[in-house]
Short mmCIF file of C-alpha atoms and ligand atoms in Angstrom, two decimals:
data_model
loop_
_atom_site.label_atom_id
_atom_site.label_comp_id
_atom_site.label_asym_id
_atom_site.label_seq_id
_atom_site.Cartn_x
_atom_site.Cartn_y
_atom_site.Cartn_z
CA MET A 1 -4.85 23.17 75.14
CA THR A 2 -7.98 24.51 73.38
CA LYS A 3 -8.76 28.15 74.08
CA THR A 4 -12.25 28.85 75.44
CA ALA A 5 -14.42 31.96 75.14
CA LEU A 6 -17.81 33.12 76.38
CA VAL A 7 -19.58 35.62 74.11
CA THR A 8 -22.80 37.14 75.44
CA GLY A 9 -25.45 38.13 72.92
CA ALA A 10 -23.93 35.73 70.37
CA GLY A 11 -27.18 35.11 68.50
CA ARG A 12 -27.05 38.06 66.14
CA ARG A 13 -25.00 40.88 64.61
CA PHE A 14 -21.68 41.60 66.34
CA GLY A 15 -21.97 38.86 68.96
CA PHE A 16 -22.68 36.30 66.26
CA GLU A 17 -19.84 37.42 64.00
CA VAL A 18 -17.23 37.64 66.76
CA ALA A 19 -18.24 34.21 68.08
CA LYS A 20 -17.87 32.79 64.57
CA ALA A 21 -14.46 34.47 64.19
CA LEU A 22 -13.26 32.96 67.48
CA ILE A 23 -14.43 29.50 66.38
CA GLU A 24 -12.41 30.02 63.18
CA ASP A 25 -9.45 30.97 65.43
CA GLY A 26 -9.79 27.57 67.11
CA TYR A 27 -11.74 28.54 70.24
CA LYS A 28 -14.35 26.47 72.03
CA VAL A 29 -17.09 29.12 72.28
CA PHE A 30 -19.89 29.30 74.81
CA ALA A 31 -22.51 31.17 72.77
CA HIS A 32 -24.98 32.95 75.00
CA TYR A 33 -28.37 34.11 73.73
CA ASN A 34 -31.66 35.42 75.09
CA SER A 35 -34.08 35.11 72.15
CA SER A 36 -31.93 34.65 69.00
CA LYS A 37 -31.80 30.86 69.10
CA ASP A 38 -31.52 30.51 65.31
CA GLY A 39 -28.19 32.31 65.25
CA VAL A 40 -26.80 30.27 68.11
CA ASP A 41 -28.05 27.05 66.50
CA GLU A 42 -25.89 27.99 63.49
CA LEU A 43 -22.91 28.48 65.81
CA SER A 44 -23.66 25.12 67.44
CA GLN A 45 -23.27 23.53 64.02
CA LEU A 46 -19.72 24.94 64.11
CA GLY A 47 -19.05 23.48 67.57
CA ALA A 48 -20.26 26.22 69.92
CA GLU A 49 -22.04 25.37 73.17
CA PRO A 50 -25.35 27.27 73.41
CA ILE A 51 -26.40 28.89 76.70
CA GLN A 52 -29.75 30.65 77.06
CA ALA A 53 -30.21 33.30 79.76
CA ASN A 54 -32.36 36.38 80.15
CA PHE A 55 -30.01 38.85 81.82
CA ALA A 56 -33.01 40.66 83.29
CA ARG A 57 -33.15 37.71 85.70
CA GLN A 58 -30.18 37.30 88.08
CA HIS A 59 -31.11 33.62 88.58
CA ASP A 60 -30.58 33.00 84.87
CA VAL A 61 -27.12 34.58 85.01
CA LYS A 62 -26.11 32.54 88.08
CA GLU A 63 -27.34 29.34 86.39
CA MET A 64 -25.23 30.26 83.35
CA VAL A 65 -22.12 30.64 85.53
CA THR A 66 -22.79 27.20 87.05
CA GLN A 67 -23.18 25.65 83.58
CA ILE A 68 -19.87 27.12 82.38
CA LYS A 69 -18.02 26.05 85.55
CA LYS A 70 -19.23 22.48 85.01
CA SER A 71 -17.73 22.52 81.50
CA GLY A 72 -14.16 23.12 82.60
CA SER A 73 -11.69 24.88 84.83
CA LYS A 74 -10.40 27.50 82.39
CA LEU A 75 -11.91 30.40 80.48
CA ASP A 76 -9.54 32.43 78.29
CA LEU A 77 -11.86 35.17 77.05
CA LEU A 78 -15.13 36.75 78.21
CA ILE A 79 -16.80 39.25 75.88
CA ASN A 80 -19.60 41.17 77.61
CA ASN A 81 -21.50 42.19 74.48
CA ALA A 82 -25.18 41.74 75.44
CA SER A 83 -27.05 45.03 75.30
CA CYS A 84 -30.53 46.52 75.05
CA PHE A 85 -30.56 49.83 73.20
CA PHE A 86 -33.63 51.33 74.87
CA ASP A 87 -34.44 55.01 74.34
CA ASN A 88 -36.02 57.37 76.91
CA ASP A 89 -39.59 56.64 75.76
CA SER A 90 -39.06 52.87 76.13
CA VAL A 91 -37.89 53.13 79.73
CA ASP A 92 -40.29 55.95 80.68
CA ASN A 93 -43.28 53.84 79.64
CA ASP A 94 -42.08 50.52 81.07
CA SER A 95 -40.44 50.37 84.50
CA GLU A 96 -39.28 46.82 83.78
CA ALA A 97 -37.36 48.12 80.75
CA LEU A 98 -35.64 50.68 82.97
CA GLU A 99 -34.49 47.93 85.34
CA THR A 100 -33.48 45.71 82.41
CA VAL A 101 -31.11 48.33 81.02
CA PHE A 102 -29.03 48.17 84.21
CA GLN A 103 -29.44 44.42 84.69
CA VAL A 104 -28.15 43.67 81.18
CA HIS A 105 -25.30 46.20 81.11
CA ASN A 106 -24.18 46.18 84.77
CA ILE A 107 -25.54 43.41 87.01
CA ALA A 108 -25.09 40.55 84.52
CA PRO A 109 -21.50 41.51 83.58
CA TYR A 110 -20.66 41.94 87.28
CA LEU A 111 -22.06 38.45 88.10
CA LEU A 112 -20.28 36.88 85.11
CA ILE A 113 -16.93 38.48 85.94
CA THR A 114 -17.04 37.63 89.66
CA GLY A 115 -18.57 34.19 89.07
CA LEU A 116 -15.99 33.19 86.46
CA GLN A 117 -13.00 35.01 87.97
CA GLN A 118 -11.22 31.78 88.95
CA GLN A 119 -11.72 30.23 85.50
CA LEU A 120 -10.31 33.38 83.88
CA SER A 121 -7.36 33.34 86.31
CA ASN A 122 -6.63 29.72 85.37
CA SER A 123 -5.92 30.88 81.81
CA ASP A 124 -2.37 31.91 80.89
CA ASN A 125 -3.84 35.00 79.20
CA GLY A 126 -7.22 35.61 80.86
CA LEU A 127 -9.00 38.51 79.20
CA ILE A 128 -12.32 40.30 79.63
CA ILE A 129 -13.55 42.66 76.90
CA ASN A 130 -16.53 44.86 77.77
CA ILE A 131 -18.37 46.35 74.83
CA THR A 132 -19.38 49.86 75.85
CA ASP A 133 -20.12 52.84 73.55
CA ILE A 134 -18.76 56.25 72.55
CA TYR A 135 -21.84 57.56 74.38
CA THR A 136 -20.09 56.42 77.58
CA ASP A 137 -18.08 59.65 77.69
CA LYS A 138 -20.53 62.01 75.95
CA PRO A 139 -24.06 60.70 76.57
CA SER A 140 -26.96 61.06 74.17
CA THR A 141 -29.98 62.85 75.70
CA ASN A 142 -32.24 60.40 73.82
CA TYR A 143 -30.81 57.29 75.58
CA ILE A 144 -30.11 58.53 79.11
CA ALA A 145 -30.53 55.22 81.01
CA TYR A 146 -28.66 53.27 78.33
CA CYS A 147 -25.72 55.71 78.38
CA ALA A 148 -25.58 55.66 82.19
CA ALA A 149 -25.50 51.87 82.16
CA LYS A 150 -22.75 51.78 79.56
CA ALA A 151 -20.80 54.30 81.68
CA GLY A 152 -21.16 51.91 84.59
CA LEU A 153 -19.74 49.09 82.49
CA ALA A 154 -16.83 51.35 81.48
CA ASN A 155 -16.15 52.14 85.15
CA MET A 156 -16.29 48.43 86.00
CA THR A 157 -13.70 47.83 83.27
CA GLN A 158 -11.20 50.03 85.12
CA ALA A 159 -12.07 48.69 88.57
CA PHE A 160 -11.75 45.03 87.55
CA ALA A 161 -8.57 45.78 85.57
CA LYS A 162 -6.99 46.85 88.87
CA ALA A 163 -8.67 44.19 91.01
CA LEU A 164 -7.92 41.18 88.79
CA ALA A 165 -4.35 42.06 87.76
CA PRO A 166 -1.97 40.42 87.08
CA ASP A 167 -3.91 37.22 86.37
CA VAL A 168 -6.66 38.71 84.19
CA ARG A 169 -6.64 41.70 81.83
CA VAL A 170 -9.81 43.79 81.44
CA ASN A 171 -10.38 46.19 78.53
CA ALA A 172 -13.25 47.86 76.69
CA ILE A 173 -14.18 48.61 73.11
CA GLN A 174 -16.31 51.71 72.46
CA PRO A 175 -18.16 51.23 69.17
CA GLY A 176 -19.56 54.10 67.15
CA PRO A 177 -21.73 53.58 64.05
CA ILE A 178 -20.61 50.03 63.28
CA LEU A 179 -23.94 48.59 62.18
CA PHE A 180 -27.24 50.44 61.92
CA LEU A 181 -30.43 48.71 63.03
CA PRO A 182 -33.03 47.66 60.43
CA GLU A 183 -35.42 50.24 61.84
CA HIS A 184 -33.02 53.13 61.24
CA ASP A 185 -34.25 55.25 58.30
CA ASN A 186 -32.01 57.03 55.80
CA GLU A 187 -32.48 60.37 57.56
CA HIS A 188 -31.06 58.93 60.79
CA LYS A 189 -28.21 57.22 58.96
CA MET A 190 -27.29 60.41 57.08
CA GLN A 191 -27.38 62.43 60.30
CA VAL A 192 -25.06 59.96 62.05
CA LEU A 193 -22.67 59.71 59.10
CA ASP A 194 -22.58 63.53 58.81
CA GLU A 195 -21.24 63.48 62.39
CA THR A 196 -18.70 60.77 61.49
CA PRO A 197 -15.39 62.11 60.04
CA LEU A 198 -14.74 58.89 58.06
CA GLN A 199 -18.35 59.15 56.74
CA VAL A 200 -19.03 55.41 56.57
CA GLU A 201 -20.75 52.74 58.66
CA GLY A 202 -17.82 50.80 60.09
CA GLY A 203 -19.11 47.24 59.78
CA LEU A 204 -18.15 44.41 62.14
CA GLU A 205 -14.66 43.51 60.87
CA PRO A 206 -12.98 46.53 62.58
CA MET A 207 -14.58 45.38 65.84
CA ILE A 208 -13.33 41.81 65.38
CA ASP A 209 -9.86 43.14 64.49
CA THR A 210 -9.89 45.11 67.77
CA VAL A 211 -10.88 42.02 69.78
CA ARG A 212 -7.90 40.17 68.27
CA PHE A 213 -5.61 43.17 68.94
CA LEU A 214 -6.59 43.26 72.63
CA ARG A 215 -6.21 39.46 72.84
CA ASP A 216 -2.74 39.46 71.30
CA ASN A 217 -1.27 42.45 73.18
CA PRO A 218 -0.38 41.19 76.70
CA PHE A 219 0.49 44.62 78.08
CA LEU A 220 -2.96 46.23 77.72
CA THR A 221 -5.34 46.40 80.67
CA GLY A 222 -7.75 49.07 81.85
CA GLU A 223 -7.77 50.42 78.30
CA SER A 224 -10.72 51.47 76.15
CA ILE A 225 -10.49 51.65 72.39
CA LYS A 226 -12.96 53.65 70.24
CA VAL A 227 -13.98 51.97 66.99
CA ASP A 228 -16.15 54.80 65.67
CA GLY A 229 -14.83 56.44 62.49
CA GLY A 230 -14.08 59.49 64.61
CA ARG A 231 -17.74 60.19 65.52
CA ALA A 232 -16.87 60.78 69.19
CA LEU A 233 -14.96 63.91 68.09
CA ASN A 234 -18.28 65.48 67.14
CA LEU A 235 -20.50 64.42 70.05
N1 NDP B 1 -24.47 48.57 66.33
C1 NDP B 1 -23.82 49.71 66.61
O1 NDP B 1 -23.62 50.57 65.72
C2 NDP B 1 -23.32 49.96 67.99
C3 NDP B 1 -23.25 48.93 68.92
N2 NDP B 1 -22.76 49.20 70.18
C4 NDP B 1 -22.59 48.08 71.14
O2 NDP B 1 -21.93 47.01 70.49
C5 NDP B 1 -22.48 45.75 70.94
C6 NDP B 1 -22.97 44.96 69.74
O3 NDP B 1 -23.89 45.76 69.03
P1 NDP B 1 -25.07 45.06 68.20
O4 NDP B 1 -24.61 43.77 67.62
O5 NDP B 1 -25.65 46.12 67.30
O6 NDP B 1 -26.11 44.72 69.35
P2 NDP B 1 -27.63 44.21 69.24
O7 NDP B 1 -28.48 45.24 69.92
O8 NDP B 1 -27.93 43.85 67.83
O9 NDP B 1 -27.58 42.84 70.07
C7 NDP B 1 -27.53 42.89 71.42
C8 NDP B 1 -27.47 41.46 71.95
O10 NDP B 1 -27.79 41.58 73.34
C9 NDP B 1 -28.64 40.52 73.70
N3 NDP B 1 -29.59 40.92 74.74
C10 NDP B 1 -30.46 41.96 74.69
N4 NDP B 1 -31.26 41.93 75.78
C11 NDP B 1 -30.88 40.85 76.54
C12 NDP B 1 -31.33 40.27 77.76
N5 NDP B 1 -32.36 40.77 78.44
N6 NDP B 1 -30.70 39.16 78.20
C13 NDP B 1 -29.65 38.62 77.53
N7 NDP B 1 -29.18 39.10 76.36
C14 NDP B 1 -29.81 40.21 75.86
C15 NDP B 1 -29.41 40.13 72.45
O11 NDP B 1 -29.71 38.73 72.57
P3 NDP B 1 -30.86 38.01 71.73
O12 NDP B 1 -30.70 38.50 70.32
O13 NDP B 1 -30.57 36.54 71.89
O14 NDP B 1 -32.18 38.42 72.34
C16 NDP B 1 -28.45 40.48 71.32
O15 NDP B 1 -27.75 39.36 70.89
C17 NDP B 1 -23.57 46.11 71.95
O16 NDP B 1 -23.06 46.06 73.26
C18 NDP B 1 -23.92 47.54 71.60
O17 NDP B 1 -24.43 48.27 72.72
C19 NDP B 1 -22.41 50.46 70.60
C20 NDP B 1 -22.48 51.51 69.70
C21 NDP B 1 -22.88 51.32 68.33
N1 LIG B 2 -27.37 47.22 71.71
C1 LIG B 2 -27.15 48.19 70.81
N2 LIG B 2 -26.58 49.34 71.21
C2 LIG B 2 -26.38 50.32 70.28
C3 LIG B 2 -26.73 50.18 68.95
C4 LIG B 2 -27.33 48.93 68.55
O1 LIG B 2 -27.66 48.73 67.37
N3 LIG B 2 -27.52 47.99 69.50
N4 LIG B 2 -26.51 51.19 68.04
C5 LIG B 2 -25.96 52.34 68.42
C6 LIG B 2 -25.52 53.41 67.44
O2 LIG B 2 -25.65 54.68 68.00
C7 LIG B 2 -26.19 53.35 66.10
O3 LIG B 2 -27.54 53.06 66.27
C8 LIG B 2 -26.08 54.65 65.30
O4 LIG B 2 -27.18 55.45 65.59
C9 LIG B 2 -25.66 52.63 69.85
N5 LIG B 2 -25.82 51.49 70.69
#
Protein backbone atom coordinates (compact mmCIF):
# COMPACT_ATOMS: atom_id res chain seq x y z
CA MET A 1 0.00 0.00 0.00
CA THR A 2 1.33 3.47 -0.93
CA LYS A 3 2.97 5.35 1.92
CA THR A 4 1.56 8.81 2.64
CA ALA A 5 3.22 11.88 4.15
CA LEU A 6 2.21 15.40 5.12
CA VAL A 7 5.00 17.99 4.93
CA THR A 8 4.19 21.46 6.25
CA GLY A 9 5.98 24.41 4.65
CA ALA A 10 6.66 22.31 1.53
CA GLY A 11 6.77 25.27 -0.85
CA ARG A 12 10.40 26.21 -0.41
CA ARG A 13 13.85 25.26 0.89
CA PHE A 14 13.92 22.27 3.27
CA GLY A 15 10.19 21.53 3.12
CA PHE A 16 10.30 21.51 -0.67
CA GLU A 17 13.38 19.28 -0.88
CA VAL A 18 12.20 16.76 1.72
CA ALA A 19 8.78 16.55 0.04
CA LYS A 20 10.48 15.91 -3.30
CA ALA A 21 12.72 13.24 -1.70
CA LEU A 22 9.68 11.47 -0.23
CA ILE A 23 7.94 11.50 -3.62
CA GLU A 24 11.10 9.91 -5.06
CA ASP A 25 10.85 7.32 -2.25
CA GLY A 26 7.35 6.46 -3.52
CA TYR A 27 5.23 8.47 -1.07
CA LYS A 28 1.94 10.18 -1.80
CA VAL A 29 2.76 13.62 -0.34
CA PHE A 30 0.34 16.21 0.96
CA ALA A 31 2.35 19.39 0.32
CA HIS A 32 1.26 22.19 2.60
CA TYR A 33 2.05 25.83 1.83
CA ASN A 34 1.07 29.30 3.01
CA SER A 35 2.38 31.62 0.27
CA SER A 36 4.90 29.58 -1.78
CA LYS A 37 2.42 28.23 -4.31
CA ASP A 38 4.99 28.03 -7.13
CA GLY A 39 7.05 25.47 -5.24
CA VAL A 40 4.03 23.36 -4.39
CA ASP A 41 2.79 23.58 -8.00
CA GLU A 42 6.11 21.99 -8.99
CA LEU A 43 5.53 19.22 -6.44
CA SER A 44 1.99 18.77 -7.79
CA GLN A 45 3.53 18.04 -11.18
CA LEU A 46 5.28 15.14 -9.43
CA GLY A 47 2.03 13.87 -7.91
CA ALA A 48 1.78 15.79 -4.63
CA GLU A 49 -1.56 17.05 -3.33
CA PRO A 50 -1.35 20.78 -2.51
CA ILE A 51 -2.95 22.14 0.67
CA GLN A 52 -2.94 25.86 1.46
CA ALA A 53 -3.29 27.02 5.08
CA ASN A 54 -2.13 30.03 7.04
CA PHE A 55 -1.14 28.53 10.39
CA ALA A 56 -1.80 31.89 12.05
CA ARG A 57 -5.48 30.95 11.65
CA GLN A 58 -6.69 27.90 13.61
CA HIS A 59 -9.66 27.57 11.22
CA ASP A 60 -7.25 27.04 8.32
CA VAL A 61 -5.45 24.27 10.21
CA LYS A 62 -8.72 22.52 11.13
CA GLU A 63 -9.88 22.72 7.50
CA MET A 64 -6.56 21.17 6.47
CA VAL A 65 -7.09 18.25 8.86
CA THR A 66 -10.57 17.70 7.40
CA GLN A 67 -9.17 17.73 3.84
CA ILE A 68 -6.51 15.13 4.70
CA LYS A 69 -9.01 12.89 6.53
CA LYS A 70 -11.23 12.90 3.44
CA SER A 71 -8.30 11.66 1.33
CA GLY A 72 -7.78 8.43 3.24
CA SER A 73 -7.63 6.56 6.50
CA LYS A 74 -3.85 6.30 6.89
CA LEU A 75 -0.99 8.76 7.27
CA ASP A 76 2.50 7.27 7.64
CA LEU A 77 4.57 10.41 8.21
CA LEU A 78 3.91 13.95 9.44
CA ILE A 79 6.78 16.45 9.22
CA ASN A 80 6.05 19.64 11.19
CA ASN A 81 8.47 21.91 9.34
CA ALA A 82 6.56 25.20 8.95
CA SER A 83 8.30 28.03 10.76
CA CYS A 84 8.55 31.82 10.91
CA PHE A 85 12.01 33.00 11.91
CA PHE A 86 10.99 36.31 13.49
CA ASP A 87 13.54 38.29 15.51
CA ASN A 88 12.80 40.42 18.60
CA ASP A 89 12.25 43.61 16.58
CA SER A 90 9.69 41.88 14.33
CA VAL A 91 7.56 40.69 17.24
CA ASP A 92 8.08 43.82 19.36
CA ASN A 93 6.70 46.02 16.57
CA ASP A 94 3.84 43.74 15.51
CA SER A 95 1.69 41.99 18.11
CA GLU A 96 0.21 39.77 15.39
CA ALA A 97 3.73 38.52 14.58
CA LEU A 98 4.22 37.62 18.24
CA GLU A 99 1.03 35.53 18.21
CA THR A 100 1.97 34.00 14.85
CA VAL A 101 5.27 32.66 16.18
CA PHE A 102 3.40 30.51 18.70
CA GLN A 103 0.54 29.65 16.35
CA VAL A 104 2.91 28.36 13.66
CA HIS A 105 5.32 26.49 15.94
CA ASN A 106 2.95 25.25 18.69
CA ILE A 107 -0.79 25.54 18.04
CA ALA A 108 -0.73 24.30 14.43
CA PRO A 109 1.49 21.26 15.17
CA TYR A 110 -0.69 20.44 18.20
CA LEU A 111 -3.88 20.60 16.07
CA LEU A 112 -2.28 18.54 13.27
CA ILE A 113 -1.00 15.85 15.64
CA THR A 114 -4.25 15.51 17.60
CA GLY A 115 -6.44 15.88 14.49
CA LEU A 116 -4.54 13.23 12.51
CA GLN A 117 -3.69 10.92 15.43
CA GLN A 118 -6.02 8.15 14.23
CA GLN A 119 -4.67 8.29 10.67
CA LEU A 120 -1.11 8.05 12.01
CA SER A 121 -2.13 5.13 14.26
CA ASN A 122 -3.60 3.32 11.25
CA SER A 123 -0.11 3.18 9.73
CA ASP A 124 2.12 0.21 10.53
CA ASN A 125 4.97 2.67 11.20
CA GLY A 126 3.30 5.98 12.09
CA LEU A 127 5.91 8.68 12.59
CA ILE A 128 5.89 12.38 13.46
CA ILE A 129 9.07 14.43 12.95
CA ASN A 130 9.10 17.92 14.48
CA ILE A 131 11.72 20.28 13.10
CA THR A 132 12.98 22.32 16.04
CA ASP A 133 16.37 24.09 16.36
CA ILE A 134 19.64 23.94 18.30
CA TYR A 135 18.38 27.20 19.86
CA THR A 136 15.78 25.02 21.63
CA ASP A 137 18.30 24.16 24.35
CA LYS A 138 20.45 27.32 24.29
CA PRO A 139 18.26 30.20 23.10
CA SER A 140 19.47 33.18 21.10
CA THR A 141 18.75 36.54 22.78
CA ASN A 142 17.95 37.97 19.32
CA TYR A 143 15.04 35.54 18.68
CA ILE A 144 13.48 35.11 22.13
CA ALA A 145 9.87 34.34 21.06
CA TYR A 146 11.02 32.07 18.23
CA CYS A 147 13.31 30.08 20.55
CA ALA A 148 10.57 29.76 23.18
CA ALA A 149 8.16 28.46 20.55
CA LYS A 150 10.69 25.95 19.25
CA ALA A 151 11.28 24.82 22.85
CA GLY A 152 7.55 24.26 23.15
CA LEU A 153 7.61 22.09 20.02
CA ALA A 154 10.54 20.12 21.48
CA ASN A 155 8.58 19.56 24.70
CA MET A 156 5.54 18.46 22.70
CA THR A 157 7.78 15.94 20.91
CA GLN A 158 8.51 14.20 24.22
CA ALA A 159 4.93 14.44 25.51
CA PHE A 160 3.39 13.00 22.33
CA ALA A 161 6.11 10.33 22.12
CA LYS A 162 4.83 9.03 25.47
CA ALA A 163 1.15 9.65 24.77
CA LEU A 164 0.99 8.08 21.30
CA ALA A 165 3.21 5.03 21.92
CA PRO A 166 3.26 2.29 20.79
CA ASP A 167 1.21 3.12 17.69
CA VAL A 168 3.03 6.31 16.66
CA ARG A 169 6.67 7.36 17.10
CA VAL A 170 7.49 11.05 17.64
CA ASN A 171 10.98 12.50 17.17
CA ALA A 172 12.65 15.83 16.47
CA ILE A 173 15.47 17.12 14.33
CA GLN A 174 17.40 20.17 15.59
CA PRO A 175 18.99 21.92 12.61
CA GLY A 176 21.93 24.26 12.92
CA PRO A 177 23.27 26.29 9.97
CA ILE A 178 21.84 24.12 7.20
CA LEU A 179 20.85 26.85 4.77
CA PHE A 180 21.38 30.58 5.20
CA LEU A 181 18.65 32.99 4.13
CA PRO A 182 19.18 35.23 1.08
CA GLU A 183 19.21 38.26 3.36
CA HIS A 184 22.12 36.95 5.43
CA ASP A 185 25.29 38.93 4.61
CA ASN A 186 28.82 37.51 4.57
CA GLU A 187 29.58 38.95 8.00
CA HIS A 188 26.69 36.99 9.53
CA LYS A 189 27.63 33.83 7.65
CA MET A 190 31.28 34.07 8.75
CA GLN A 191 30.24 34.66 12.37
CA VAL A 192 27.98 31.59 12.33
CA LEU A 193 30.56 29.39 10.60
CA ASP A 194 33.25 30.55 13.07
CA GLU A 195 30.98 29.10 15.78
CA THR A 196 30.53 25.87 13.80
CA PRO A 197 33.29 23.23 14.39
CA LEU A 198 32.80 21.68 10.92
CA GLN A 199 33.00 25.24 9.46
CA VAL A 200 30.54 24.68 6.61
CA GLU A 201 26.87 25.35 5.85
CA GLY A 202 25.33 21.88 6.09
CA GLY A 203 22.94 21.96 3.16
CA LEU A 204 19.66 20.04 3.02
CA GLU A 205 20.88 16.50 2.22
CA PRO A 206 22.03 15.81 5.84
CA MET A 207 18.53 16.80 6.97
CA ILE A 208 16.88 14.49 4.43
CA ASP A 209 19.26 11.67 5.45
CA THR A 210 18.16 12.19 9.08
CA VAL A 211 14.47 12.03 8.13
CA ARG A 212 15.13 8.69 6.41
CA PHE A 213 17.17 7.47 9.41
CA LEU A 214 14.32 8.24 11.82
CA ARG A 215 11.81 6.65 9.42
CA ASP A 216 13.81 3.44 9.05
CA ASN A 217 14.76 2.92 12.72
CA PRO A 218 11.64 1.52 14.47
CA PHE A 219 13.08 1.74 17.97
CA LEU A 220 13.49 5.53 18.14
CA THR A 221 10.87 7.70 19.82
CA GLY A 222 11.12 10.79 22.00
CA GLU A 223 14.55 11.41 20.47
CA SER A 224 16.02 14.64 19.11
CA ILE A 225 18.91 14.65 16.68
CA LYS A 226 21.10 17.73 16.08
CA VAL A 227 22.11 18.31 12.46
CA ASP A 228 24.32 21.33 13.07
CA GLY A 229 28.01 20.77 12.27
CA GLY A 230 28.64 20.94 16.00
CA ARG A 231 27.50 24.58 16.37
CA ALA A 232 25.46 23.78 19.50
CA LEU A 233 28.75 23.04 21.29
CA ASN A 234 29.61 26.72 21.05
CA LEU A 235 26.26 28.35 21.88
N1 LIG B 1 17.71 27.15 7.52
C1 LIG B 1 18.40 26.90 8.63
O1 LIG B 1 19.65 27.03 8.66
C2 LIG B 1 17.70 26.44 9.87
C3 LIG B 1 16.38 26.00 9.81
N2 LIG B 1 15.77 25.56 10.97
C4 LIG B 1 14.41 25.00 10.89
O2 LIG B 1 14.35 24.06 9.84
C5 LIG B 1 13.08 24.15 9.17
C6 LIG B 1 13.31 24.41 7.68
O3 LIG B 1 14.10 25.58 7.56
P1 LIG B 1 13.94 26.50 6.26
O4 LIG B 1 13.65 25.68 5.06
O5 LIG B 1 15.12 27.43 6.25
O6 LIG B 1 12.62 27.32 6.61
P2 LIG B 1 11.99 28.60 5.87
O7 LIG B 1 11.95 29.70 6.89
O8 LIG B 1 12.69 28.83 4.59
O9 LIG B 1 10.52 28.07 5.51
C7 LIG B 1 9.59 27.98 6.49
C8 LIG B 1 8.31 27.44 5.87
O10 LIG B 1 7.30 27.71 6.85
C9 LIG B 1 6.14 28.15 6.20
N3 LIG B 1 5.41 29.14 7.00
C10 LIG B 1 5.88 30.29 7.52
N4 LIG B 1 4.88 30.99 8.09
C11 LIG B 1 3.74 30.25 7.94
C12 LIG B 1 2.36 30.42 8.29
N5 LIG B 1 1.94 31.53 8.90
N6 LIG B 1 1.49 29.45 7.95
C13 LIG B 1 1.90 28.32 7.33
N7 LIG B 1 3.17 28.09 6.95
C14 LIG B 1 4.08 29.05 7.25
C15 LIG B 1 6.59 28.82 4.91
O11 LIG B 1 5.52 28.64 3.96
P3 LIG B 1 5.37 29.54 2.64
O12 LIG B 1 6.75 29.61 2.04
O13 LIG B 1 4.38 28.78 1.80
O14 LIG B 1 4.86 30.88 3.09
C16 LIG B 1 7.87 28.07 4.57
O15 LIG B 1 7.64 27.06 3.63
C17 LIG B 1 12.30 25.25 9.89
O16 LIG B 1 11.46 24.69 10.87
C18 LIG B 1 13.39 26.06 10.57
O17 LIG B 1 12.92 26.72 11.75
C19 LIG B 1 16.38 25.62 12.20
C20 LIG B 1 17.68 26.06 12.30
C21 LIG B 1 18.45 26.44 11.13
N1 LIG C 1 12.22 29.21 9.73
C1 LIG C 1 13.55 29.36 9.82
N2 LIG C 1 14.15 29.17 11.00
C2 LIG C 1 15.50 29.34 11.09
C3 LIG C 1 16.27 29.69 9.99
C4 LIG C 1 15.61 29.87 8.73
O1 LIG C 1 16.24 30.18 7.71
N3 LIG C 1 14.26 29.70 8.70
N4 LIG C 1 17.64 29.85 10.11
C5 LIG C 1 18.25 29.68 11.28
C6 LIG C 1 19.76 29.66 11.42
O2 LIG C 1 20.14 30.17 12.67
C7 LIG C 1 20.51 30.34 10.32
O3 LIG C 1 19.85 31.50 9.97
C8 LIG C 1 21.95 30.69 10.70
O4 LIG C 1 21.98 31.97 11.23
C9 LIG C 1 17.48 29.43 12.53
N5 LIG C 1 16.10 29.17 12.29
